CSV table of C-alpha atoms in Angstrom, one decimal:
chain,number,residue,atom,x,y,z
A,472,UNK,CA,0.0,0.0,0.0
A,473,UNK,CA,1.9,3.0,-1.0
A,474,UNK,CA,0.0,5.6,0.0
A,475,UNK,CA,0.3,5.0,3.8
A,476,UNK,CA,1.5,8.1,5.8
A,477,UNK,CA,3.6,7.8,8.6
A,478,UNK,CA,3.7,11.1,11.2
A,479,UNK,CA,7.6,11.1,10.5
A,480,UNK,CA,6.5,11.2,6.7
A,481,UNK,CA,6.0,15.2,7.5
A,482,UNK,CA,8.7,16.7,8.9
A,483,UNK,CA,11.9,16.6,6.3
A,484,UNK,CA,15.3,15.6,8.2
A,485,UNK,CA,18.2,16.2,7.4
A,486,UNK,CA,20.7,13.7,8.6
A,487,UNK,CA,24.3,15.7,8.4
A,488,UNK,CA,26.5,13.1,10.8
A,489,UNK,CA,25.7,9.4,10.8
A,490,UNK,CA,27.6,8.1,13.1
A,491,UNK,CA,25.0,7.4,15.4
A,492,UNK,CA,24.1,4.3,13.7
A,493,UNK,CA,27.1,2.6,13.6
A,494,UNK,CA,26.8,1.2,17.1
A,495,UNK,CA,23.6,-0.8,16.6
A,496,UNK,CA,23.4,-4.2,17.8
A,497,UNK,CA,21.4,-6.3,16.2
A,498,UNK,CA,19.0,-6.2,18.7
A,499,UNK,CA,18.3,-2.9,17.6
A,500,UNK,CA,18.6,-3.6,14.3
A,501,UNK,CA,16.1,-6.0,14.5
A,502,UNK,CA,13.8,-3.5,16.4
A,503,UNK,CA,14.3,-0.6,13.7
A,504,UNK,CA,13.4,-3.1,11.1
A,505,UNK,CA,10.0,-4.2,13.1
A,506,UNK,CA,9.6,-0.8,13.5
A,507,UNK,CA,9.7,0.2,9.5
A,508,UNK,CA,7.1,-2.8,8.8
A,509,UNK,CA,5.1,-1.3,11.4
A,510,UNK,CA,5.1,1.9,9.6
A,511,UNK,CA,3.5,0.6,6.4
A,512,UNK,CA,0.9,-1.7,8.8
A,513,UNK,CA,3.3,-5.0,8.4
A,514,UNK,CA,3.9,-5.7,11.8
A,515,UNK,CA,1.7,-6.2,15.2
A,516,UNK,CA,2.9,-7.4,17.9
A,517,UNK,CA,1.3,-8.6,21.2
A,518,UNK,CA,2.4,-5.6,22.8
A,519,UNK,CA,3.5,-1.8,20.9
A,520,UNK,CA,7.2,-1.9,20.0
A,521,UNK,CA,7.4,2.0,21.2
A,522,UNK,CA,5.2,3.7,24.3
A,523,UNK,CA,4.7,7.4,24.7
A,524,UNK,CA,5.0,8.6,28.3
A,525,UNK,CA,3.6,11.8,29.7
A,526,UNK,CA,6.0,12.1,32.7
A,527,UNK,CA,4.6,15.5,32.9
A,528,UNK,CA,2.1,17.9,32.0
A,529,UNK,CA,4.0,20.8,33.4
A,530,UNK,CA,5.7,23.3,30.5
A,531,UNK,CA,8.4,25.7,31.4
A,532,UNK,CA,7.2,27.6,27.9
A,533,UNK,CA,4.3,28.9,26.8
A,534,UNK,CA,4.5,28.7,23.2
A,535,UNK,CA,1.5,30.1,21.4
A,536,UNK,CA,1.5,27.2,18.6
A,537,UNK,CA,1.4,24.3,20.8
A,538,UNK,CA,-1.8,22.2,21.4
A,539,UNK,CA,-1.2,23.4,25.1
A,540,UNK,CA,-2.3,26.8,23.9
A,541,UNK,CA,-5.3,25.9,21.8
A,542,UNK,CA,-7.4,25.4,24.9
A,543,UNK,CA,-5.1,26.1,28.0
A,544,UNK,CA,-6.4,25.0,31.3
A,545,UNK,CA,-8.7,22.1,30.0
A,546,UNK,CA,-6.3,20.2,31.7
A,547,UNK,CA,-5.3,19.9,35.0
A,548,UNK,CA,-1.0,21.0,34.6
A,549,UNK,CA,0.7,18.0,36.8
A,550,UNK,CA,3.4,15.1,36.8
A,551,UNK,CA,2.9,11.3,36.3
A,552,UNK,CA,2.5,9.9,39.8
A,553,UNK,CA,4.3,7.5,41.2
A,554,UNK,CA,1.1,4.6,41.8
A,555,UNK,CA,0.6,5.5,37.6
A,556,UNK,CA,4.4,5.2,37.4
A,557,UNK,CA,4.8,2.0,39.1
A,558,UNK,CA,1.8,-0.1,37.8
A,559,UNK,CA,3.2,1.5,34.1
A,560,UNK,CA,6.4,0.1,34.9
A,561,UNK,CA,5.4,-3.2,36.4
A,562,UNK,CA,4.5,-3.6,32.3
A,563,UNK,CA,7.1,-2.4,30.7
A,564,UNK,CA,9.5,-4.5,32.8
A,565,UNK,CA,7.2,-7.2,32.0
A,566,UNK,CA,7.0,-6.6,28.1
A,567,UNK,CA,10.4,-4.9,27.6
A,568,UNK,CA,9.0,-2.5,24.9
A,569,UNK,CA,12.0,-1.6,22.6
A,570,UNK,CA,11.5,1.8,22.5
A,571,UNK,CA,10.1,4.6,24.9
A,572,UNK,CA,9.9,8.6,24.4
A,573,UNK,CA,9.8,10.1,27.6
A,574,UNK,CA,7.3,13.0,26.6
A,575,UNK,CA,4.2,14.2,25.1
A,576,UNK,CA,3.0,17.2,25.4
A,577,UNK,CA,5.1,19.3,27.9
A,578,UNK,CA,8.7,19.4,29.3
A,579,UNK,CA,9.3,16.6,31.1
A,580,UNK,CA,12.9,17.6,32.6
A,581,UNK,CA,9.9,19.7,35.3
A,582,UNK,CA,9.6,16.4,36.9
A,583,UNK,CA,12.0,15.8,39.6
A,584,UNK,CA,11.4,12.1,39.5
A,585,UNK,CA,12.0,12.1,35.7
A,586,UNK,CA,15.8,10.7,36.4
A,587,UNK,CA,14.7,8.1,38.6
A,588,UNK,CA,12.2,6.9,36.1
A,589,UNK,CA,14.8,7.1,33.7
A,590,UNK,CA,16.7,4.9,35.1
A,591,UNK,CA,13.9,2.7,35.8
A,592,UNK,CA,13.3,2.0,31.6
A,593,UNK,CA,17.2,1.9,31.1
A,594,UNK,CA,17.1,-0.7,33.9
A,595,UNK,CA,14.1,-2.3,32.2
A,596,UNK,CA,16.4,-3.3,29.0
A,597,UNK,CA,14.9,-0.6,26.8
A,598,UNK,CA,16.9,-0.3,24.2
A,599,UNK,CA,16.1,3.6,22.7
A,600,UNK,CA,14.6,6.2,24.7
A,601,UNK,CA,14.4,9.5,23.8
A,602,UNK,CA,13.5,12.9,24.6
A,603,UNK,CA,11.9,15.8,23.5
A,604,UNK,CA,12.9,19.0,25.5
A,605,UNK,CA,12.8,22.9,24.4
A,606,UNK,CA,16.6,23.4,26.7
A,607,UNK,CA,15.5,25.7,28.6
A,608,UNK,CA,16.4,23.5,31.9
A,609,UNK,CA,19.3,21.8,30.4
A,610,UNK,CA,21.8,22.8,32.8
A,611,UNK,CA,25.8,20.5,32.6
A,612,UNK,CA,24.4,18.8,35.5
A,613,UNK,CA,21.2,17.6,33.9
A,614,UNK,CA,23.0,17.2,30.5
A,615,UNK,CA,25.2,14.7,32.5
A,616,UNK,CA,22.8,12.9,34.1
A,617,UNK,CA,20.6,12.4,30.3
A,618,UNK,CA,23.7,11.1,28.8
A,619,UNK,CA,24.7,8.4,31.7
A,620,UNK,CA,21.2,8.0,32.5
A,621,UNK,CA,20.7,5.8,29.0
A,622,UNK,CA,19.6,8.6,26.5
A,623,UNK,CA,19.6,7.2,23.1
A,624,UNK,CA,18.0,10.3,21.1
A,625,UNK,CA,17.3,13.4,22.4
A,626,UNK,CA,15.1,16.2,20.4
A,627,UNK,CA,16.0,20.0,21.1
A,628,UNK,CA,12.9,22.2,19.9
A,629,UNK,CA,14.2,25.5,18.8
A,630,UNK,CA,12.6,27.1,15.6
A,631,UNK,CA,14.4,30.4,15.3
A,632,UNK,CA,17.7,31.3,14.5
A,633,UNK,CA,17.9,34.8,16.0
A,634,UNK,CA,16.9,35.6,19.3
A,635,UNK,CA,14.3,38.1,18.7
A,636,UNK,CA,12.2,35.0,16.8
A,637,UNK,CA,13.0,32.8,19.1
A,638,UNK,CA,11.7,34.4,22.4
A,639,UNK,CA,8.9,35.4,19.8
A,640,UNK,CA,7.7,31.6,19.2
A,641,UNK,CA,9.4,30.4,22.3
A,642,UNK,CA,7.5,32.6,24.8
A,643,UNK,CA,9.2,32.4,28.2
A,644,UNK,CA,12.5,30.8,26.6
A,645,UNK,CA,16.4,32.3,27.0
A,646,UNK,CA,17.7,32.2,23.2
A,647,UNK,CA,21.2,32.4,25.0
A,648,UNK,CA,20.8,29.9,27.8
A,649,UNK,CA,19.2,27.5,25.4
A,650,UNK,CA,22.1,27.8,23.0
A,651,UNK,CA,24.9,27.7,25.8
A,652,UNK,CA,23.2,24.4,27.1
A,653,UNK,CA,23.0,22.8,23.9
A,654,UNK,CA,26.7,23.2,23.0
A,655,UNK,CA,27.7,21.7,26.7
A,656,UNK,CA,25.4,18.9,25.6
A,657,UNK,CA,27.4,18.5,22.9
A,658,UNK,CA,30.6,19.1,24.6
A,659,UNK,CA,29.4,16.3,26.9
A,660,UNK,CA,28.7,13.8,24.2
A,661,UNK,CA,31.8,14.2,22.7
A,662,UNK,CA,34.2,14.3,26.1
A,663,UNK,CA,31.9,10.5,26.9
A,664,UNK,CA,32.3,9.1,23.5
A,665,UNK,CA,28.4,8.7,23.7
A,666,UNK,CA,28.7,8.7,19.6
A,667,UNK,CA,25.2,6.5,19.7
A,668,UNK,CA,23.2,9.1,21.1
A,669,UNK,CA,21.3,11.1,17.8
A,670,UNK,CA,21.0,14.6,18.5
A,671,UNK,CA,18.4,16.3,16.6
A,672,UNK,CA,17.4,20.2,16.2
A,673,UNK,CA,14.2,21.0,15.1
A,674,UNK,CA,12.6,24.2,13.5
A,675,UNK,CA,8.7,24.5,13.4
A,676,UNK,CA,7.5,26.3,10.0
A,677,UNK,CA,5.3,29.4,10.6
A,678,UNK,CA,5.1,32.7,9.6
A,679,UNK,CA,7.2,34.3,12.5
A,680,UNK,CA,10.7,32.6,11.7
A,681,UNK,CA,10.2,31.5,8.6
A,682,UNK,CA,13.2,34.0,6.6
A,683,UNK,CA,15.6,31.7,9.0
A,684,UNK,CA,15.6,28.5,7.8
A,685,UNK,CA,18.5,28.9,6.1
A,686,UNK,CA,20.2,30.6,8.9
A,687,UNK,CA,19.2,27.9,11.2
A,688,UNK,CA,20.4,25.2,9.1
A,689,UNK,CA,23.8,26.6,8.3
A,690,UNK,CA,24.0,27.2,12.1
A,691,UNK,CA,23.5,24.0,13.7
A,692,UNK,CA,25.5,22.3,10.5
A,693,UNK,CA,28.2,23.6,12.1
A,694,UNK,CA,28.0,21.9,15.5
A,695,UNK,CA,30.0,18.8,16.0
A,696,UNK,CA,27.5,16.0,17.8
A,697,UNK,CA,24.3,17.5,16.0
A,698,UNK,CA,23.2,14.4,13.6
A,699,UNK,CA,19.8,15.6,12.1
A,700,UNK,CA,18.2,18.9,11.6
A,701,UNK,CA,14.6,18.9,10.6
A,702,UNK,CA,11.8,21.1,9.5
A,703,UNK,CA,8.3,21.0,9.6
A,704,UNK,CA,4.9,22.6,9.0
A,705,UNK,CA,3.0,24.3,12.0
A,706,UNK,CA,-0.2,22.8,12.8
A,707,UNK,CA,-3.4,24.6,14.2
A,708,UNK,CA,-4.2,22.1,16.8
A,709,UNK,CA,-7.6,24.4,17.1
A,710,UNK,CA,-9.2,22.2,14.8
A,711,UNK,CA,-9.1,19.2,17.7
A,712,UNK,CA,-11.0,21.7,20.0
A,713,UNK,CA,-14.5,21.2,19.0
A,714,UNK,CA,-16.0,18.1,16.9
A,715,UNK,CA,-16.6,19.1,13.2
A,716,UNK,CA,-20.1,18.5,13.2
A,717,UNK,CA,-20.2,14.6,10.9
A,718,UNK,CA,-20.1,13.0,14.4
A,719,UNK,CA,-23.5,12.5,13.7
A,720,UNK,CA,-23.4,11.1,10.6
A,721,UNK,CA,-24.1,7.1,10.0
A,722,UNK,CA,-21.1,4.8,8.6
A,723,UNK,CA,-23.6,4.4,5.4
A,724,UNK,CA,-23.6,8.7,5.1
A,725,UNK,CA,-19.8,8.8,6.3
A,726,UNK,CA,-19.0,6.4,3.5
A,727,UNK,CA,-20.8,8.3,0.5
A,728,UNK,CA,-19.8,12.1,1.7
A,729,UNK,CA,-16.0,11.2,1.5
A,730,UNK,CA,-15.8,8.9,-1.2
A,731,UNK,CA,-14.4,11.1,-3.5
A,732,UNK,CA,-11.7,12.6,-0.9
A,733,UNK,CA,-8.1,11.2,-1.8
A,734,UNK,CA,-6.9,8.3,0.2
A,735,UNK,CA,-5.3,8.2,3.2
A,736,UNK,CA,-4.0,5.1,5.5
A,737,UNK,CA,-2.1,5.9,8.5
A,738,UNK,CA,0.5,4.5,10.7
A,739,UNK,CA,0.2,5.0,13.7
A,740,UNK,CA,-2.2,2.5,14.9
A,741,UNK,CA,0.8,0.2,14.7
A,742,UNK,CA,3.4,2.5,16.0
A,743,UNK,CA,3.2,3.9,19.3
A,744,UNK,CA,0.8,4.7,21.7
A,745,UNK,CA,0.3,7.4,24.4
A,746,UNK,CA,0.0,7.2,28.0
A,747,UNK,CA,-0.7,10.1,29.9
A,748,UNK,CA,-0.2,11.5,33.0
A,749,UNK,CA,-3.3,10.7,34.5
A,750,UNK,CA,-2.6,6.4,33.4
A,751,UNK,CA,-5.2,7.3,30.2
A,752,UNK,CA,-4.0,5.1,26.9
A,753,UNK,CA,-4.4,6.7,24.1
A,754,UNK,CA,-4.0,5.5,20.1
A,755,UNK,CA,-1.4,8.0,19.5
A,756,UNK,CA,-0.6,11.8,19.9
A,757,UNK,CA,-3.9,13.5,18.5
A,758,UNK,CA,-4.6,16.3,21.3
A,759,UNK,CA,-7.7,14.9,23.6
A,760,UNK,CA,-10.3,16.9,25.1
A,761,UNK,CA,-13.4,16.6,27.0
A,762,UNK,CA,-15.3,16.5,23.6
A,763,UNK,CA,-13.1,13.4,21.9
A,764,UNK,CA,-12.7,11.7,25.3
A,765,UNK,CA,-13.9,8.0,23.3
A,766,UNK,CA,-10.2,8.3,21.4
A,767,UNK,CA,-9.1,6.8,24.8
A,768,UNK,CA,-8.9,3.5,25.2
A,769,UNK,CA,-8.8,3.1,28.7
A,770,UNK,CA,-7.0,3.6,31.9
A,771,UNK,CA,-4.2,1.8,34.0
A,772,UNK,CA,-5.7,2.4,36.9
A,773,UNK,CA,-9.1,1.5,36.8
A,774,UNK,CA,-8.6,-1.6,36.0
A,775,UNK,CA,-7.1,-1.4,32.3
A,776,UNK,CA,-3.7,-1.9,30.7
A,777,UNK,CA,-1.3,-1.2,27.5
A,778,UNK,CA,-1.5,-4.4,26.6
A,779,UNK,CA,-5.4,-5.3,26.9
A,780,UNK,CA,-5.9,-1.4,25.1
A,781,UNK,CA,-3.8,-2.4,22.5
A,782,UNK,CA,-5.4,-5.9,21.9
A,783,UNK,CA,-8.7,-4.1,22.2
A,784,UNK,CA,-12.1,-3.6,20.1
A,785,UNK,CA,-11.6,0.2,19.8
A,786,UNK,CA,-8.1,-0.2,18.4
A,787,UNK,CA,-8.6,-3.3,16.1
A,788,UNK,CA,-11.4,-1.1,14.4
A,789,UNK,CA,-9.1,1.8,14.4
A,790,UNK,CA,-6.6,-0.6,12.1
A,791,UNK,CA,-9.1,-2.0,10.3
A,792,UNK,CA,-10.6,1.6,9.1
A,793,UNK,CA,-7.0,2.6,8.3
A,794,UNK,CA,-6.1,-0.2,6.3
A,795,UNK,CA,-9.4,0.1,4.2
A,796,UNK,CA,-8.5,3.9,3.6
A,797,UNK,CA,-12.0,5.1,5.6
A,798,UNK,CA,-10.1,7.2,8.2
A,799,UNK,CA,-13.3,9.4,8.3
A,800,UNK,CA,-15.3,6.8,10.5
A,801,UNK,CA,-13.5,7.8,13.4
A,802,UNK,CA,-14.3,11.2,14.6
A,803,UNK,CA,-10.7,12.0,16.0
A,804,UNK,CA,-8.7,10.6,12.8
A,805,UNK,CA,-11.1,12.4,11.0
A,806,UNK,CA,-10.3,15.8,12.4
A,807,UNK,CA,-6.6,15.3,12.5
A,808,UNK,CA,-6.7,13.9,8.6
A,809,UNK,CA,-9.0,17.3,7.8
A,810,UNK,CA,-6.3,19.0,9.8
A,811,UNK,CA,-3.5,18.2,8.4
A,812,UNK,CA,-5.0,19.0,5.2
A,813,UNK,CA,-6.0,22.2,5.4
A,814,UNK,CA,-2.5,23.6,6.9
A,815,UNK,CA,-1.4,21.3,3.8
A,816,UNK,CA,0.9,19.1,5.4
A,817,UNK,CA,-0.4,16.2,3.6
């Protein structure tokens, strides 16, 4: 099926230093190549290859682009706790997921227990954890503690390359401190030969900054340790804040008013699902409010878990409408897929 889109299908990377991948095992290997059938629907297992966890719903930032922002204070700002923690972990020890990305919406460095859960997955056998993080509290000590602590790829969210744009986009950021704490990041990977960890820059597309690609790109080139530099539209995540009104609509009615839109078939339902701070599973990343609360498939602690959400009714129908291209029965999906469209990112 060659029209399946995969979320990483949208942001274009640049890979500048490759040296990251010369220390896979095979293992890994083997996990990267599960991983790339999953992306085109080829590979289930019993339990998802890759989990995203919300250690915290805290954000240093107040970026006015981020689904945060769309509808701030729905939700209640707080860290993972540690009874969600622990009955998370008593799963991933058990299931030994080879992949795990520490974050979802927010900055998860805000959680002081973030290093001891950390250590928890690296103790687990997890092969690649990663991190998204804007640098803001990325001071040497914490940089030190990522890179002993197990970090395989760690994500620094920038989008400027001046510091009047960035403290523009990045509301509540230092462009200089963010800067300063990258390069002892890198100064750090380099002095601990930690050669495996893939350092990636990213620069969000949007009207504000977008005169500095260039500049941004030719500046992080530059940087010894940086191994991908990507860019990417902005999304208005205001379209997930209020149903678009087909909710009501039968399958049979559903079926004939999008038969003529262009296919789509995504990924993600074999990919990696979300687990948020609050023990909620979720299919994948699509922002969730009060309104689209039946996009979650259920909760840790009440009696759920990853592995019975992932085996479950709501998510085998969620495959089966993606593989038959009918991503409109599905009153998230079909928001996001309208979405993405109209801010023409696919």
């Amino acid at each position: 099926m060659s029209d399946i889109k995969r979320i990483w299908d949208f942001i274009q990377e640049n890979e500048i230093d490759d040296s990251w991948r010369r220390n896979f095992s095979e293992e890994f290997r083997l996990y990267r190549e599960r991983f790339s059938a999953a992306q085109k629907q080829e590979y289930l297992g019993d339990f998802p290859l890759c989990l995203e966890i919300e250690a915290s719903y805290y954000c240093n930032l107040e970026c006015p682009f981020c689904p945060r922002s769309a509808n701030y204070g729905e939700r209640n700002e707080k860290h993972m706790s540690a009874a969600v923690w622990q009955r998370l972990l008593e799963e991933i020890r058990a299931h030994r997921p080879s992949s795990i990305l520490m974050d979802h919406e927010a900055e998860s460095l805000m959680n002081k227990n973030f290093f001891s859960m950390l250590k928890d997955v690296k103790d687990a056998g997890v092969l690649d954890i990663w991190l998204h993080t804007n640098a803001n509290l990325l001071t040497p000590k914490t940089s030190e503690k990522l890179i002993d602590g197990g970090i395989t790829k760690i994500n620094f969210s920038l989008d400027a390359a001046t510091k009047e744009t960035y403290e523009k986009v990045r509301v509540g950021g230092k462009y200089e401190r963010v800067i300063s704490n990258i390069e002892h990041f890198l100064k750090l990977k380099k002095e601990k030969q930690a050669d495996y960890i893939r350092v990636r820059v990213s620069f969000i597309v949007m009207p504000e900054n977008q005169g500095e690609k260039q500049q941004f790109y030719e500046f992080w080139k530059s940087k010894e340790g940086v191994n991908v530099i990507t860019f990417q539209k902005c999304q208005d995540f205001l379209y997930f804040e209020s149903l678009d009104g087909d909710e009501t609509l039968s399958e049979a009615e559903l079926n004939t008013k999008y038969a003529r839109d262009k296919q789509f078939h995504c990924s993600m339902p074999w990919e990696m699902p979300v687990i948020d701070v609050e023990g909620n599973v979720v299919p994948c990343g699509a922002p969730v409010r009060e309104h689209n609360k039946s996009f979650v498939l259920g909760n840790i602690m009440q009696g759920d878990s990853v592995e019975s959400c992932w085996k479950s009714p709501q998510m085998e129908r969620l495959r089966q409408i993606h593989k038959e291209g009918r991503w409109y029965l599905d009153d998230t999906c079909r928001i996001c897929v309208k979405q993405r469209r109209r801010d023409g990112i696919i």
